[in-house]
Amino acid sequence: MDERESLAAIYEWLPDAGDDAAVVGDLIFTVDMLHQQTDFPEGTTRYTAGWRAVGASLSDVAAMGAEATAAVAAYAAPEFDGDELHAFVRGARDVCELVDGRYVGGDLDTHDEFTVASAVVGRTDAPVYRSTAAVGDAVCVTGTLGRTGAAIRAFERGAHDRGNDLFRFEPRVAAGRALAPHASAMMDSSDGLARSLHQLAEASDCGFAVAWDRVPLDDAVFEESTTDADERECGLYTGEDFELVFTVPRDRLEAARTASPVPVTVVGEVTEEAVTIDGEPLPDRGYTHGD
């Protein structure tokens, strides 16, 4: 089974799972695992790894419209280097402080590949789910897309400082909290815009019609990409940008834009069926763990 088939099976066994995070009362729980081979290109510093690993879990909390309370991480490596470990902790602590959360520790273990498992607990009494989009709603994204794709290209050409800078994103916790009263459905873009739309469509039993010229690409995409096809790959499929993808009733759109501390872009609308871009089917393709 691939990752998505495995998750589908788990959702059948655990009905509280299946969204960006689990909801238990007013508590929000999430956990993520990142690996050297698939998640940290050569040149990624331990500071960036700490920031990015914990930030990924903070993004799940943001997608539920919750505040971030505390984070922990399990750090595993072939051997422990004091400078690398300290850098990792600083990165994890700094990304938590950026969103008014706290990094409170974790666990250490040896492993043949640098691996991080991070977990975050948050809190909200009104979580936003993936399953409540309605036909006619606007579909929107926060910020810009393609930053991670650009970072990977920077790492590949040896521009490690540039890659690390692009890899350190701001989890949209504040935006998630601000958008929660207005959004009808929400998730983060960790798997890429295309796959996120398919996941939202499946959860809400709907479709989406989006336009490529509305997708807000990060400036770094144009700096690092060499072709139009490469720009589309970064903006639609690479994923791991950790922006919010959400739907909002048209009569709440301006209120949502006003409330959000970051730019909100309308990329399309909710339809009855199918996920399309510029009138053509949008492939259900994106980031998959284990690829």
C-alpha positions as a Python dict, from the first residue, in 0.01 Angstrom:
ca = {
    (1, 'M'): (0, 0, 0),
    (2, 'D'): (118, 355, -67),
    (3, 'E'): (83, 637, 184),
    (4, 'R'): (-267, 740, 81),
    (5, 'E'): (-400, 383, 84),
    (6, 'S'): (-246, 332, 427),
    (7, 'L'): (-403, 650, 559),
    (8, 'A'): (-743, 556, 419),
    (9, 'A'): (-726, 226, 607),
    (10, 'I'): (-627, 401, 929),
    (11, 'Y'): (-916, 645, 895),
    (12, 'E'): (-1156, 349, 888),
    (13, 'W'): (-1008, 216, 1211),
    (14, 'L'): (-979, 556, 1383),
    (15, 'P'): (-1275, 785, 1311),
    (16, 'D'): (-1116, 1074, 1506),
    (17, 'A'): (-834, 1085, 1249),
    (18, 'G'): (-857, 1192, 887),
    (19, 'D'): (-816, 1568, 897),
    (20, 'D'): (-503, 1782, 933),
    (21, 'A'): (-510, 1701, 1306),
    (22, 'A'): (-715, 1502, 1554),
    (23, 'V'): (-977, 1683, 1760),
    (24, 'V'): (-1044, 1571, 2117),
    (25, 'G'): (-1273, 1813, 2295),
    (26, 'D'): (-1112, 2153, 2252),
    (27, 'L'): (-765, 2003, 2207),
    (28, 'I'): (-594, 1958, 1871),
    (29, 'F'): (-323, 1692, 1828),
    (30, 'T'): (-91, 1626, 1535),
    (31, 'V'): (233, 1438, 1465),
    (32, 'D'): (471, 1431, 1167),
    (33, 'M'): (786, 1241, 1071),
    (34, 'L'): (1058, 1375, 842),
    (35, 'H'): (1366, 1195, 707),
    (36, 'Q'): (1703, 1299, 570),
    (37, 'Q'): (1656, 1124, 236),
    (38, 'T'): (1311, 1256, 149),
    (39, 'D'): (1274, 1582, 341),
    (40, 'F'): (1614, 1744, 401),
    (41, 'P'): (1822, 1803, 85),
    (42, 'E'): (2199, 1807, 108),
    (43, 'G'): (2298, 2138, 265),
    (44, 'T'): (2000, 2164, 500),
    (45, 'T'): (2128, 2286, 836),
    (46, 'R'): (2013, 2135, 1163),
    (47, 'Y'): (1869, 2476, 1255),
    (48, 'T'): (1652, 2469, 942),
    (49, 'A'): (1562, 2103, 1008),
    (50, 'G'): (1439, 2188, 1358),
    (51, 'W'): (1241, 2484, 1227),
    (52, 'R'): (1091, 2289, 938),
    (53, 'A'): (1007, 1970, 1126),
    (54, 'V'): (823, 2144, 1408),
    (55, 'G'): (680, 2400, 1165),
    (56, 'A'): (515, 2120, 967),
    (57, 'S'): (320, 2014, 1274),
    (58, 'L'): (237, 2374, 1362),
    (59, 'S'): (92, 2407, 1013),
    (60, 'D'): (-150, 2122, 1081),
    (61, 'V'): (-274, 2306, 1390),
    (62, 'A'): (-308, 2623, 1182),
    (63, 'A'): (-521, 2437, 928),
    (64, 'M'): (-774, 2354, 1201),
    (65, 'G'): (-801, 2720, 1300),
    (66, 'A'): (-641, 2651, 1638),
    (67, 'E'): (-385, 2828, 1853),
    (68, 'A'): (-54, 2647, 1902),
    (69, 'T'): (17, 2556, 2262),
    (70, 'A'): (329, 2338, 2276),
    (71, 'A'): (554, 2122, 2060),
    (72, 'V'): (790, 1829, 2116),
    (73, 'A'): (1019, 1640, 1880),
    (74, 'A'): (1206, 1310, 1876),
    (75, 'Y'): (1553, 1356, 1722),
    (76, 'A'): (1734, 1054, 1581),
    (77, 'A'): (2073, 1051, 1408),
    (78, 'P'): (2366, 812, 1349),
    (79, 'E'): (2557, 1002, 1617),
    (80, 'F'): (2502, 1304, 1838),
    (81, 'D'): (2694, 1622, 1764),
    (82, 'G'): (2653, 1892, 2027),
    (83, 'D'): (2656, 2183, 1781),
    (84, 'E'): (2405, 2015, 1549),
    (85, 'L'): (2174, 1923, 1836),
    (86, 'H'): (2187, 2276, 1976),
    (87, 'A'): (2113, 2421, 1632),
    (88, 'F'): (1814, 2189, 1594),
    (89, 'V'): (1671, 2293, 1929),
    (90, 'R'): (1717, 2661, 1846),
    (91, 'G'): (1533, 2616, 1515),
    (92, 'A'): (1246, 2430, 1680),
    (93, 'R'): (1223, 2687, 1958),
    (94, 'D'): (1237, 2986, 1723),
    (95, 'V'): (956, 2864, 1494),
    (96, 'C'): (737, 2800, 1799),
    (97, 'E'): (805, 3146, 1938),
    (98, 'L'): (716, 3295, 1598),
    (99, 'V'): (359, 3167, 1640),
    (100, 'D'): (332, 3225, 2017),
    (101, 'G'): (383, 2857, 2102),
    (102, 'R'): (645, 2681, 2312),
    (103, 'Y'): (896, 2412, 2228),
    (104, 'V'): (915, 2200, 2542),
    (105, 'G'): (1149, 1911, 2460),
    (106, 'G'): (1128, 1562, 2319),
    (107, 'D'): (1343, 1249, 2290),
    (108, 'L'): (1679, 1135, 2150),
    (109, 'D'): (1769, 811, 1977),
    (110, 'T'): (2028, 675, 1736),
    (111, 'H'): (1924, 585, 1382),
    (112, 'D'): (2105, 514, 1057),
    (113, 'E'): (1931, 815, 895),
    (114, 'F'): (1867, 1158, 1044),
    (115, 'T'): (1496, 1147, 1133),
    (116, 'V'): (1264, 1377, 1325),
    (117, 'A'): (919, 1301, 1464),
    (118, 'S'): (744, 1616, 1583),
    (119, 'A'): (414, 1665, 1762),
    (120, 'V'): (211, 1972, 1850),
    (121, 'V'): (-89, 2027, 2072),
    (122, 'G'): (-322, 2321, 2012),
    (123, 'R'): (-657, 2442, 2128),
    (124, 'T'): (-981, 2567, 1975),
    (125, 'D'): (-1349, 2534, 2052),
    (126, 'A'): (-1445, 2575, 1684),
    (127, 'P'): (-1220, 2366, 1458),
    (128, 'V'): (-1243, 2402, 1081),
    (129, 'Y'): (-1264, 2073, 892),
    (130, 'R'): (-1198, 1965, 534),
    (131, 'S'): (-1548, 1823, 489),
    (132, 'T'): (-1769, 2133, 491),
    (133, 'A'): (-1703, 2317, 163),
    (134, 'A'): (-2019, 2420, -26),
    (135, 'V'): (-2083, 2465, -396),
    (136, 'G'): (-2040, 2832, -490),
    (137, 'D'): (-1783, 2906, -221),
    (138, 'A'): (-1460, 3075, -326),
    (139, 'V'): (-1146, 2863, -293),
    (140, 'C'): (-850, 3061, -164),
    (141, 'V'): (-489, 3030, -57),
    (142, 'T'): (-279, 3232, 185),
    (143, 'G'): (58, 3377, 93),
    (144, 'T'): (244, 3241, -209),
    (145, 'L'): (307, 2894, -347),
    (146, 'G'): (616, 2726, -488),
    (147, 'R'): (867, 2840, -225),
    (148, 'T'): (973, 2485, -141),
    (149, 'G'): (1012, 2390, -506),
    (150, 'A'): (1239, 2691, -548),
    (151, 'A'): (1434, 2592, -236),
    (152, 'I'): (1495, 2242, -370),
    (153, 'R'): (1631, 2388, -692),
    (154, 'A'): (1858, 2619, -494),
    (155, 'F'): (1992, 2326, -292),
    (156, 'E'): (2049, 2128, -611),
    (157, 'R'): (2265, 2403, -760),
    (158, 'G'): (2468, 2430, -439),
    (159, 'A'): (2315, 2755, -313),
    (160, 'H'): (2272, 2619, 37),
    (161, 'D'): (2223, 2951, 216),
    (162, 'R'): (1948, 3039, -28),
    (163, 'G'): (1788, 2697, 9),
    (164, 'N'): (1790, 2715, 387),
    (165, 'D'): (1636, 3062, 382),
    (166, 'L'): (1352, 2946, 156),
    (167, 'F'): (1299, 2631, 362),
    (168, 'R'): (1223, 2829, 679),
    (169, 'F'): (856, 2919, 642),
    (170, 'E'): (613, 3090, 878),
    (171, 'P'): (339, 2850, 993),
    (172, 'R'): (6, 3020, 930),
    (173, 'V'): (-126, 2985, 1285),
    (174, 'A'): (-232, 3349, 1312),
    (175, 'A'): (-397, 3335, 970),
    (176, 'G'): (-575, 3012, 1057),
    (177, 'R'): (-716, 3165, 1373),
    (178, 'A'): (-826, 3477, 1186),
    (179, 'L'): (-985, 3284, 898),
    (180, 'A'): (-1160, 3021, 1112),
    (181, 'P'): (-1479, 3225, 1173),
    (182, 'H'): (-1519, 3276, 797),
    (183, 'A'): (-1389, 2960, 626),
    (184, 'S'): (-1626, 2677, 540),
    (185, 'A'): (-1339, 2424, 499),
    (186, 'M'): (-963, 2442, 537),
    (187, 'M'): (-639, 2243, 519),
    (188, 'D'): (-272, 2317, 463),
    (189, 'S'): (-89, 2281, 133),
    (190, 'S'): (174, 2035, 252),
    (191, 'D'): (96, 1794, -34),
    (192, 'G'): (76, 2069, -298),
    (193, 'L'): (-218, 2270, -426),
    (194, 'A'): (-335, 2005, -673),
    (195, 'R'): (-347, 1721, -424),
    (196, 'S'): (-490, 1947, -153),
    (197, 'L'): (-782, 2032, -381),
    (198, 'H'): (-844, 1665, -450),
    (199, 'Q'): (-836, 1589, -78),
    (200, 'L'): (-1080, 1870, -4),
    (201, 'A'): (-1303, 1755, -290),
    (202, 'E'): (-1311, 1401, -155),
    (203, 'A'): (-1379, 1513, 201),
    (204, 'S'): (-1654, 1761, 103),
    (205, 'D'): (-1799, 1557, -187),
    (206, 'C'): (-1757, 1845, -429),
    (207, 'G'): (-1536, 1970, -712),
    (208, 'F'): (-1317, 2272, -781),
    (209, 'A'): (-1257, 2492, -1082),
    (210, 'V'): (-934, 2692, -1053),
    (211, 'A'): (-735, 2913, -1289),
    (212, 'W'): (-357, 2890, -1331),
    (213, 'D'): (-315, 3265, -1377),
    (214, 'R'): (-468, 3321, -1034),
    (215, 'V'): (-221, 3097, -848),
    (216, 'P'): (8, 3328, -646),
    (217, 'L'): (360, 3205, -718),
    (218, 'D'): (643, 3308, -488),
    (219, 'D'): (904, 3537, -645),
    (220, 'A'): (1164, 3267, -578),
    (221, 'V'): (988, 3040, -828),
    (222, 'F'): (1066, 3278, -1113),
    (223, 'E'): (1423, 3314, -990),
    (224, 'E'): (1492, 2940, -966),
    (225, 'S'): (1276, 2792, -1245),
    (226, 'T'): (1381, 2791, -1610),
    (227, 'T'): (1057, 2694, -1788),
    (228, 'D'): (682, 2746, -1760),
    (229, 'A'): (646, 2374, -1689),
    (230, 'D'): (890, 2405, -1400),
    (231, 'E'): (690, 2695, -1258),
    (232, 'R'): (373, 2483, -1271),
    (233, 'E'): (554, 2196, -1101),
    (234, 'C'): (657, 2425, -816),
    (235, 'G'): (321, 2596, -782),
    (236, 'L'): (88, 2299, -818),
    (237, 'Y'): (262, 1975, -730),
    (238, 'T'): (583, 2002, -527),
    (239, 'G'): (404, 2081, -203),
    (240, 'E'): (552, 2140, 142),
    (241, 'D'): (477, 2514, 120),
    (242, 'F'): (254, 2497, 430),
    (243, 'E'): (15, 2768, 321),
    (244, 'L'): (-358, 2738, 392),
    (245, 'V'): (-603, 2623, 125),
    (246, 'F'): (-958, 2710, 226),
    (247, 'T'): (-1309, 2774, 103),
    (248, 'V'): (-1524, 3066, 208),
    (249, 'P'): (-1880, 3175, 123),
    (250, 'R'): (-1875, 3466, -119),
    (251, 'D'): (-2052, 3693, 129),
    (252, 'R'): (-1773, 3629, 383),
    (253, 'L'): (-1483, 3675, 143),
    (254, 'E'): (-1404, 4040, 213),
    (255, 'A'): (-1433, 3984, 587),
    (256, 'A'): (-1190, 3693, 559),
    (257, 'R'): (-944, 3902, 359),
    (258, 'T'): (-966, 4186, 609),
    (259, 'A'): (-916, 3953, 906),
    (260, 'S'): (-617, 3765, 762),
    (261, 'P'): (-272, 3894, 861),
    (262, 'V'): (-132, 3762, 529),
    (263, 'P'): (-256, 3807, 171),
    (264, 'V'): (-547, 3590, 59),
    (265, 'T'): (-587, 3502, -309),
    (266, 'V'): (-900, 3359, -472),
    (267, 'V'): (-786, 3087, -713),
    (268, 'G'): (-1126, 2948, -812),
    (269, 'E'): (-1458, 2824, -683),
    (270, 'V'): (-1627, 2516, -544),
    (271, 'T'): (-1825, 2318, -803),
    (272, 'E'): (-2046, 2012, -788),
    (273, 'E'): (-1787, 1768, -923),
    (274, 'A'): (-1441, 1725, -1080),
    (275, 'V'): (-1123, 1918, -1006),
    (276, 'T'): (-1017, 2127, -1302),
    (277, 'I'): (-769, 2398, -1393),
    (278, 'D'): (-850, 2625, -1685),
    (279, 'G'): (-1127, 2385, -1779),
    (280, 'E'): (-901, 2077, -1797),
    (281, 'P'): (-869, 1796, -1537),
    (282, 'L'): (-612, 1880, -1267),
    (283, 'P'): (-405, 1566, -1197),
    (284, 'D'): (-424, 1430, -844),
    (285, 'R'): (-50, 1453, -798),
    (286, 'G'): (169, 1598, -526),
    (287, 'Y'): (403, 1526, -240),
    (288, 'T'): (391, 1169, -109),
    (289, 'H'): (597, 1042, 185),
    (290, 'G'): (822, 760, 81),
    (291, 'D'): (867, 881, -279),
}
